Tab-separated table of C-alpha atoms in Angstrom:
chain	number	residue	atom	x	y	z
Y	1	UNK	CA	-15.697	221.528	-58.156
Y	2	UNK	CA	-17.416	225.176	-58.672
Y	3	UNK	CA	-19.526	225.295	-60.962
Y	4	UNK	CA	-17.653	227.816	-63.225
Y	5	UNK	CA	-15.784	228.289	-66.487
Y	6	UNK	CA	-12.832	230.152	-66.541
Y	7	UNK	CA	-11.034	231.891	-69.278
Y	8	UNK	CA	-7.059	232.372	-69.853
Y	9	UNK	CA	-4.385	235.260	-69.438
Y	10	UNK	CA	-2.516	234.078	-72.672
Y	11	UNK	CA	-0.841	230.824	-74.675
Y	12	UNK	CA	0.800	229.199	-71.542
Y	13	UNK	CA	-0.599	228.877	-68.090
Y	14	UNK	CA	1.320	231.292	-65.113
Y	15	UNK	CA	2.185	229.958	-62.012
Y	16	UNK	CA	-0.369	232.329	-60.172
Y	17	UNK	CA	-3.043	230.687	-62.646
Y	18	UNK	CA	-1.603	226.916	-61.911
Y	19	UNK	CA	-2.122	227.407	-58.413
Y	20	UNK	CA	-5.613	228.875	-58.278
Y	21	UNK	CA	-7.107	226.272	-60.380
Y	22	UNK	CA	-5.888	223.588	-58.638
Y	23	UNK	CA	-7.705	225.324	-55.314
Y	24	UNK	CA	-10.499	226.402	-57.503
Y	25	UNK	CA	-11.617	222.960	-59.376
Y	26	UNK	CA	-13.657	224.960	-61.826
Y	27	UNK	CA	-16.059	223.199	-64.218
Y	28	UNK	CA	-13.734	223.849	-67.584
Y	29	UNK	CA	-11.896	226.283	-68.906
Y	30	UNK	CA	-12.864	228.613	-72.208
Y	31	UNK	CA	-10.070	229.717	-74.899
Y	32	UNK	CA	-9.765	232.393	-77.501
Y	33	UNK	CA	-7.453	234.090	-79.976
Y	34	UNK	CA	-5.355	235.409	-77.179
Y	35	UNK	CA	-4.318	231.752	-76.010
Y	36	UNK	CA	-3.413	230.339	-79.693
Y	37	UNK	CA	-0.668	229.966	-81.717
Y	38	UNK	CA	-0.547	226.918	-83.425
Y	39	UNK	CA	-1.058	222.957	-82.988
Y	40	UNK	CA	1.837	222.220	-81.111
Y	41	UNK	CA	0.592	225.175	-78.523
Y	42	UNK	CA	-2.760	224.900	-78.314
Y	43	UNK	CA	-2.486	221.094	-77.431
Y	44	UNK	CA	0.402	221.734	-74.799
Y	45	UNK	CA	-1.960	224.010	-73.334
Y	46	UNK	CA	-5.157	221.419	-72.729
Y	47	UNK	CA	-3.131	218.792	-71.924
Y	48	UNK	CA	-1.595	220.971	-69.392
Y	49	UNK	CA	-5.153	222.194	-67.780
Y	50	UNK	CA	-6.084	218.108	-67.882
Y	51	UNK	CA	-2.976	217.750	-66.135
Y	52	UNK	CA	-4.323	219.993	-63.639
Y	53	UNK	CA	-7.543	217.851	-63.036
Y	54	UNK	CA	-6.753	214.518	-64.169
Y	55	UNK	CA	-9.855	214.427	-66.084
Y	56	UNK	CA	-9.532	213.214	-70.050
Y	57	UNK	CA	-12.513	214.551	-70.252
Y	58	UNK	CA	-12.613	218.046	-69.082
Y	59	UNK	CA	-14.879	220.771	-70.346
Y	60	UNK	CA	-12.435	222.673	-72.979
Y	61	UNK	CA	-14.662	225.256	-74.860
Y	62	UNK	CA	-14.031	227.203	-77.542
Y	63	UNK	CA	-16.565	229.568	-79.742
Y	64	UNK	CA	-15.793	228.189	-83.694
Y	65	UNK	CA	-18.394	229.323	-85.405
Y	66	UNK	CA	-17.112	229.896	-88.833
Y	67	UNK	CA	-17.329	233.126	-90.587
Y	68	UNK	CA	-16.449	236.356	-88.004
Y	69	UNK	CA	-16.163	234.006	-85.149
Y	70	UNK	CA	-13.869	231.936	-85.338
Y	71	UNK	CA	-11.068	231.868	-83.003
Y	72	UNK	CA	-9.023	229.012	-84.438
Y	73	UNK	CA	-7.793	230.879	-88.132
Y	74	UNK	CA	-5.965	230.601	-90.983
Y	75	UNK	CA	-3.262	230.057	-92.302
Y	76	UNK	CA	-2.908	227.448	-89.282
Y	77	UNK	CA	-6.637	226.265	-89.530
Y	78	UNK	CA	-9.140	225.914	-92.474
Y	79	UNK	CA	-11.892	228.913	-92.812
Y	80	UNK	CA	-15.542	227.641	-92.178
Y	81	UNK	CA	-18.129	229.635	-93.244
Y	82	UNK	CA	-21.479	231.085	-91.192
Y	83	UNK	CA	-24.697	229.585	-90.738
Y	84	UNK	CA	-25.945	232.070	-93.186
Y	85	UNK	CA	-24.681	229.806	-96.224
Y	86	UNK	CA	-26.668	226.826	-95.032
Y	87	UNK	CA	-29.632	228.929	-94.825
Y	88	UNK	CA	-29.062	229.948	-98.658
Y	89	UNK	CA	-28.443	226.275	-99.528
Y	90	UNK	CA	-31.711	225.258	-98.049
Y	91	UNK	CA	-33.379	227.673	-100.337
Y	92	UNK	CA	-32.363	225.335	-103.037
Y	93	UNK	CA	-32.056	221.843	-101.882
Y	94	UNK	CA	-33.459	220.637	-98.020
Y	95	UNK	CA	-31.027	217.874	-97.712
Y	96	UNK	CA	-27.950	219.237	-98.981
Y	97	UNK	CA	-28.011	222.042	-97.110
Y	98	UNK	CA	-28.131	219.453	-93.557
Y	99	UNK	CA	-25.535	217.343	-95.259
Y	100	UNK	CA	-23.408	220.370	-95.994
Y	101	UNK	CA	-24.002	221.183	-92.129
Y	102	UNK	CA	-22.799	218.064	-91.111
Y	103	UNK	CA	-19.829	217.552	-92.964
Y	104	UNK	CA	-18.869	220.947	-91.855
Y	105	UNK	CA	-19.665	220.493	-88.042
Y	106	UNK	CA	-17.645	217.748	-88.260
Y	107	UNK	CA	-14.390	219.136	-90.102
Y	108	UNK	CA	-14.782	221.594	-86.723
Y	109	UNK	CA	-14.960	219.104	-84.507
Y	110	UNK	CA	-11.876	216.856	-86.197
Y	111	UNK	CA	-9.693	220.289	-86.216
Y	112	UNK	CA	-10.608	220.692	-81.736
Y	113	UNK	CA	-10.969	217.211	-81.027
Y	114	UNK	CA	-6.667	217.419	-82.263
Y	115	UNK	CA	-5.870	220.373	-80.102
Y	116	UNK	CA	-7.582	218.834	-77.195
Y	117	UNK	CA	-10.555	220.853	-77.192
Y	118	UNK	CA	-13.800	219.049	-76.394
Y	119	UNK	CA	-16.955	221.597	-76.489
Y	120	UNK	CA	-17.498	223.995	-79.533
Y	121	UNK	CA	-19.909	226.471	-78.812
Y	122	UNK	CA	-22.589	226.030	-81.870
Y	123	UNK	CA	-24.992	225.841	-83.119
Y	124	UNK	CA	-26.858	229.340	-82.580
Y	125	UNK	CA	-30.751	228.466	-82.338
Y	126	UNK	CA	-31.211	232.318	-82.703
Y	127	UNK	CA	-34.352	232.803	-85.113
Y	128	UNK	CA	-33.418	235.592	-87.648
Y	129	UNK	CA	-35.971	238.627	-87.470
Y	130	UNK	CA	-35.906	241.371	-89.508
Y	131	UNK	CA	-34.873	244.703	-88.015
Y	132	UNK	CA	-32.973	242.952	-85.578
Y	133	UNK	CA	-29.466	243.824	-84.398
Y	134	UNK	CA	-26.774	242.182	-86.751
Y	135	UNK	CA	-24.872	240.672	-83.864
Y	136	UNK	CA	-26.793	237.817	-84.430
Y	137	UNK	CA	-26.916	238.016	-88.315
Y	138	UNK	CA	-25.249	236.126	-90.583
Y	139	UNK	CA	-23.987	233.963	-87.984
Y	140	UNK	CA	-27.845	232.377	-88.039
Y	141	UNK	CA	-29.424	229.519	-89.496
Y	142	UNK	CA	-32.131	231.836	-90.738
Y	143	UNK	CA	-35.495	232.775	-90.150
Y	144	UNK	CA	-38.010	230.056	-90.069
Y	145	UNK	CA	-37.869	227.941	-86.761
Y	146	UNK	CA	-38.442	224.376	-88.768
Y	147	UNK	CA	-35.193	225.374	-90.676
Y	148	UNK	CA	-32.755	226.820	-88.315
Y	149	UNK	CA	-33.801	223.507	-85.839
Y	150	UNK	CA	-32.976	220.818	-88.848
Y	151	UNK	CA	-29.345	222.764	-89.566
Y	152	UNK	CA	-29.104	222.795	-85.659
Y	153	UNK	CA	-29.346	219.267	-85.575
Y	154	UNK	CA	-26.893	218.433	-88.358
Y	155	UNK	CA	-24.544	220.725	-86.329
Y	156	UNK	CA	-24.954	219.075	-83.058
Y	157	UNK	CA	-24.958	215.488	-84.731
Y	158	UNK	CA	-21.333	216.505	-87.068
Y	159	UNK	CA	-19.676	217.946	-83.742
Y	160	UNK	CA	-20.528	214.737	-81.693
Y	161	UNK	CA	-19.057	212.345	-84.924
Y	162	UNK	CA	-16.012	214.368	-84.534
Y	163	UNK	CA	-15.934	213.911	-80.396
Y	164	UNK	CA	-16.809	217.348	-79.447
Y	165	UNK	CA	-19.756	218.368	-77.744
Y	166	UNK	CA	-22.356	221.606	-78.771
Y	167	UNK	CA	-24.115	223.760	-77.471
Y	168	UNK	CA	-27.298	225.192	-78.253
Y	169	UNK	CA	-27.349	228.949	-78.222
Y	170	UNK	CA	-28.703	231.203	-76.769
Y	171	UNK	CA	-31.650	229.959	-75.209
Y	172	UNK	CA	-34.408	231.037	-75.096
Y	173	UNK	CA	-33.558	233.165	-78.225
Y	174	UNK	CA	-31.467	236.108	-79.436
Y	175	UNK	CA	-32.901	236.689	-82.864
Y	176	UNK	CA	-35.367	239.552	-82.003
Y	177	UNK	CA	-32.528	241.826	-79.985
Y	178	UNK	CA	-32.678	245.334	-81.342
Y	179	UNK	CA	-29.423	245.946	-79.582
Y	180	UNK	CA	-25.955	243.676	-78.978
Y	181	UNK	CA	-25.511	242.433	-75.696
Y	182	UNK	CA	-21.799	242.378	-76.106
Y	183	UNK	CA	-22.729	246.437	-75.263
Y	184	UNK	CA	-26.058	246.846	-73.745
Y	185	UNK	CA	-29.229	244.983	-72.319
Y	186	UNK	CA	-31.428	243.891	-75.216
Y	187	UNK	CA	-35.090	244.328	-74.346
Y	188	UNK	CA	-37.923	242.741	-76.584
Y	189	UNK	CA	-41.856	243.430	-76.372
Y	190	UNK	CA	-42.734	240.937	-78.149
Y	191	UNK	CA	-46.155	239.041	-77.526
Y	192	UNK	CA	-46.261	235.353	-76.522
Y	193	UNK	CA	-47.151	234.353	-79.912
Y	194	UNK	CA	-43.940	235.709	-81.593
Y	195	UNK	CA	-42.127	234.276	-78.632
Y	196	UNK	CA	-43.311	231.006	-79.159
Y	197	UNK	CA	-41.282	231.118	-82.446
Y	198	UNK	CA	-38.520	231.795	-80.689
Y	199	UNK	CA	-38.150	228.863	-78.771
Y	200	UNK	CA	-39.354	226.645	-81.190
Y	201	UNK	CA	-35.764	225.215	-82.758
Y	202	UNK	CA	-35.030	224.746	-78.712
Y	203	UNK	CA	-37.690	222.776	-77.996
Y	204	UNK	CA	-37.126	220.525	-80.801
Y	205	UNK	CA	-33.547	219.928	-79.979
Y	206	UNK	CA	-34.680	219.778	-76.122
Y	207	UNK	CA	-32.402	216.819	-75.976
Y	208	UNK	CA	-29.174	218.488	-76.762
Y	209	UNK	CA	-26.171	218.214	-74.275
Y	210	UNK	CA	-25.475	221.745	-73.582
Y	211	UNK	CA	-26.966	224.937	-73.459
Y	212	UNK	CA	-26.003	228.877	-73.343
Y	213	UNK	CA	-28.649	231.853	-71.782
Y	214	UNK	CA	-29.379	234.883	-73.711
Y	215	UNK	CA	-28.581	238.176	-71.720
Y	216	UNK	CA	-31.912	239.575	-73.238
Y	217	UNK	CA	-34.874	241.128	-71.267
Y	218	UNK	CA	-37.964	239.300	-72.443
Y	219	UNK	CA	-40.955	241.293	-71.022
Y	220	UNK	CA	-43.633	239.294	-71.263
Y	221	UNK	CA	-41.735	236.250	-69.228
Y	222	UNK	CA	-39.940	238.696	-66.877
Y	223	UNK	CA	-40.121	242.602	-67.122
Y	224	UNK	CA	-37.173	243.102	-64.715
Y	225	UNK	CA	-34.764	240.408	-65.771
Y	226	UNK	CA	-32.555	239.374	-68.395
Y	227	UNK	CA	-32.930	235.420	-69.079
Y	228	UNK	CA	-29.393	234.261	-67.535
Y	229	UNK	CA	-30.288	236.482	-64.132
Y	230	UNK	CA	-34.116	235.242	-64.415
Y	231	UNK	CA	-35.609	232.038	-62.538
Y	232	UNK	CA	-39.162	232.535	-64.290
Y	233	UNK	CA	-36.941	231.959	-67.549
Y	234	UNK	CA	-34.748	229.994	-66.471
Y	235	UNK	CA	-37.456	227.835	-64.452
Y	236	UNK	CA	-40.594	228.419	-66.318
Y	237	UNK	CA	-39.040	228.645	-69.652
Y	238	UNK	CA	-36.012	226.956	-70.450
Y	239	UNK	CA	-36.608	224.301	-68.250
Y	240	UNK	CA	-40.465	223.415	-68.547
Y	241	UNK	CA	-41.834	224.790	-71.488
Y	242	UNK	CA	-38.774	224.286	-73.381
Y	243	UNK	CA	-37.874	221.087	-71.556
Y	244	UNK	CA	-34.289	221.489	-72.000
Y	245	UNK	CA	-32.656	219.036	-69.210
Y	246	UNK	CA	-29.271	219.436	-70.131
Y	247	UNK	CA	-26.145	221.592	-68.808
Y	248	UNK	CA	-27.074	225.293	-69.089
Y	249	UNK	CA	-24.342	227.850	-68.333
Y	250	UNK	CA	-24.787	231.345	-68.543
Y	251	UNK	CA	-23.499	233.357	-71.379
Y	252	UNK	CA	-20.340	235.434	-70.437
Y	253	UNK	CA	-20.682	237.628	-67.682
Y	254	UNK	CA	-18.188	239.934	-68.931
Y	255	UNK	CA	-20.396	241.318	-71.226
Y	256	UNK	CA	-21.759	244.646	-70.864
Y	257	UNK	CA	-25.778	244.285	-71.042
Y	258	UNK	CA	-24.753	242.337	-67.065
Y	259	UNK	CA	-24.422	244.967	-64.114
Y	260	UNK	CA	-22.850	244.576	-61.008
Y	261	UNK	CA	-19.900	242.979	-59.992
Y	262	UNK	CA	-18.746	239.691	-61.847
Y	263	UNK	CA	-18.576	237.575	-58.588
Y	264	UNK	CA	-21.991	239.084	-57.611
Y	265	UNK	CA	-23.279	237.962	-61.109
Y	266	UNK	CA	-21.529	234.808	-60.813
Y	267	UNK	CA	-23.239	234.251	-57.790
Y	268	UNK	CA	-26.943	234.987	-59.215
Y	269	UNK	CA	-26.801	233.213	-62.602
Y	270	UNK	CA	-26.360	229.792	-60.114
Y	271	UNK	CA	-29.241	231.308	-57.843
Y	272	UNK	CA	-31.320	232.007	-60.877
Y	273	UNK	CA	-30.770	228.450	-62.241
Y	274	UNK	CA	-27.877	228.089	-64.492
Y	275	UNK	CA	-25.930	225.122	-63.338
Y	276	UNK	CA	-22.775	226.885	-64.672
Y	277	UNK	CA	-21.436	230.610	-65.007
Y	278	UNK	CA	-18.928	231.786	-67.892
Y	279	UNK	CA	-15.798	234.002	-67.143
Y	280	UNK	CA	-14.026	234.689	-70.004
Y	281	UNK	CA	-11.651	237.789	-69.496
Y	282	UNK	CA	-9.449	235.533	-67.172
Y	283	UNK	CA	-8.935	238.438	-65.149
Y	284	UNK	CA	-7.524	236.841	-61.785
Y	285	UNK	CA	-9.437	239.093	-59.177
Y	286	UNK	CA	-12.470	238.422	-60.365
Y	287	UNK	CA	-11.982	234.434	-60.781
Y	288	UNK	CA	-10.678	234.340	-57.111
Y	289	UNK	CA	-13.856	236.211	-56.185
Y	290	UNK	CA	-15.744	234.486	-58.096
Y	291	UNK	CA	-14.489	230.915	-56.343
Y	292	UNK	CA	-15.362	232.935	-53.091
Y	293	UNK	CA	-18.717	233.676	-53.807
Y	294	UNK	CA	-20.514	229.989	-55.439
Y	295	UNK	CA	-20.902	227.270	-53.409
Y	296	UNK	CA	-19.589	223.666	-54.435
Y	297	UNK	CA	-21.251	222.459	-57.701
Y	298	UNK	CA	-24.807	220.447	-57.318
Y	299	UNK	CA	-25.039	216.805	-57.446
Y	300	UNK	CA	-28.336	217.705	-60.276
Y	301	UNK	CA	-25.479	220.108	-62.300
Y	302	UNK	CA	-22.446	217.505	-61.864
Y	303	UNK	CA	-24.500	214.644	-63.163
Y	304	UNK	CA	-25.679	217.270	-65.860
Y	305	UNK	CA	-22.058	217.996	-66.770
Y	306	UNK	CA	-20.742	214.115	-67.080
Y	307	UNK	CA	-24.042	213.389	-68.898
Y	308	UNK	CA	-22.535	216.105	-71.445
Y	309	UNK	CA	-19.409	215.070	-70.961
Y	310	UNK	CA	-20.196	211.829	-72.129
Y	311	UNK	CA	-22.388	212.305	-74.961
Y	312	UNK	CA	-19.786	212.006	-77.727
Y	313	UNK	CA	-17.360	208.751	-78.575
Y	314	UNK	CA	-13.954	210.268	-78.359
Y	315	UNK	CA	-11.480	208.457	-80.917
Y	316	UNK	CA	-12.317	205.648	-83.823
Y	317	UNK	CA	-11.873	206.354	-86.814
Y	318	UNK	CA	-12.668	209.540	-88.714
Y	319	UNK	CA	-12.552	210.577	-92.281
Y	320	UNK	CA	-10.047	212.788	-93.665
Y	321	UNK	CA	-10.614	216.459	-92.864
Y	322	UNK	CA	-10.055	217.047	-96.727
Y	323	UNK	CA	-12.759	214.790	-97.522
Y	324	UNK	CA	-15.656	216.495	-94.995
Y	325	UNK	CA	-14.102	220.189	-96.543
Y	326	UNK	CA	-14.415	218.810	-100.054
Y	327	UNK	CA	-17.885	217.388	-99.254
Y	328	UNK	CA	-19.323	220.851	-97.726
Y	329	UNK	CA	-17.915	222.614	-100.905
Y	330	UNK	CA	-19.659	220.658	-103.074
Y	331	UNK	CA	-22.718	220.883	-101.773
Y	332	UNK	CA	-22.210	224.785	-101.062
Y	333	UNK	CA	-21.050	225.096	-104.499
Y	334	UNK	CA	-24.851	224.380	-105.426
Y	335	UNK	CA	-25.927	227.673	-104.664
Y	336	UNK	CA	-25.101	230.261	-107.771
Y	337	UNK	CA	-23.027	232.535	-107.270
């Protein structure tokens, strides 16, 4: 197995694809808007990459956020809303606004765990700053560390009732980037103090199964590198001062604030410390260089991986998706309009 996750050319798998995954054996596979249609697609199309591995439990992914991430839509799929709505409901009432999170992580869950997909990329840990670039925005849980880390866990604990696993993003923090990394390098300045209310919300959910790097330059950790490329962050940092123990994979290295080759990046975000790297363009010559370039995956990163793997109870019985929808309104409905 490399220790990899590849994206998709489109709704069915080609032959050239078939073949080099087979040889390949990455780590799981990632899916967006360009490899969806509807139900009786989007399952034919994880069955067929299990099919490939003969694993029921392969790493799926998907980011379904709600609000302007969501890659699952409607008319096919219900609309879920962004973290920022929990945030307002918190305002009001503490424990509505984590039930409201739950049901809702959970309605995700029930609507992947159908089409075969078993890892939703949420919750976002990101502590909201003012001034910041609204990249992360309303897709937060807001701006007090206590907060976004009790909505966090209602999110991690709806997506596991459903039988999907989270993942807690993106460590150590993207709140105080000025810029989006989707374009260029975020750097932030800020002091140790602010930092340390950064990574509050991650140490407190230390425990979670998954996690996702922040391309951000963080200067006082390490002047020179972003997180995902650094092993003082990803060492010193995530690992012990956090103490997150879980799977971390890098954030995609397609995006733009990463220079240098994708294989070559590929190759130093498992250097650096990330137990897996994220490919999402499926562009074919730079998965098979990718394959070329990273060694086998680690016995500490497999055992990581199935730990993950393993964290949710796939199956049993679930409530209605109706009834967790119905639920969330409610309690959203709370907040005046």
């Amino acid at each position: 197995m490399k220790p990899v996750i590849f994206g998709l050319a489109g709704t069915i798998l080609t032959p050239d694809e078939r073949a080099f995954f087979v040889e390949a054996q990455p780590a799981g596979y990632i899916l967006f808007k360009r490899n969806i249609v509807d139900r009786t697609q989007l399952r034919a199309l994880t069955d067929d990459l299990r099919s490939l591995h003969g694993r029921d439990d392969l790493l799926i992914m998907i980011d379904q956020e709600g609000g302007r991430v969501t890659r699952m839509q409607p008319p096919v799929w219900p609309s879920f809303p962004p973290g920022a709505v929990f945030d307002r409901l918190y305002d009001l009432a503490p424990s509505s606004a984590i039930a409201a999170a739950r049901a809702n992580a959970r309605a995700i869950a029930l609507t992947l765990a159908e089409v075969g997909i078993t890892v939703d990329a949420l919750p976002l840990l990101d502590v909201r700053q003012e001034g910041a670039s609204n990249i992360m925005g309303d897709r937060t849980l807001g701006a007090e560390p206590m907060r976004v880390a009790a909505l966090g866990r209602a999110t991690l604990e709806g997506l596991a009732e459903g039988g999907v696993v989270g993942i807690v993003k993106h460590i150590p923090g993207h709140g105080r980037a000025l810029v989006d990394s989707h374009l260029e390098l975020p750097v932030v300045d800020a002091n140790l103090n602010a930092l340390d209310t950064d990574i509050a919300p991650f140490h407190t959910l230390r425990h979670a199964p998954m996690g996702m790097t922040a391309h951000v330059v963080y200067t006082e950790w390490d002047a020179e590198r972003p997180a995902t490329l650094s092993p003082t962050v990803i060492g010193g940092i995530i690992r012990d001062r956090i103490g997150f123990h879980g799977l971390l994979m890098s954030d995609d290295l397609d995006m733009k604030a990463l220079k240098g080759s994708v294989p070559d990046l590929a190759a130093g975000v498992i250097a650096a410390g990330c137990d897996i790297a994220l490919n999402c363009f499926g562009k074919m010559d730079d998965m098979v260089g990718i394959a070329e370039r990273l060694p086998d995956i680690s016995d500490l990163s497999r055992a990581r991986l199935d730990r993950a793997m393993a964290s949710v109870v796939r199956g049993g019985d679930q409530p209605p998706l109706e009834e967790l929808l119905a639920t969330r309104d409610s309690l959203l409905g709370l907040v005046p309009a």
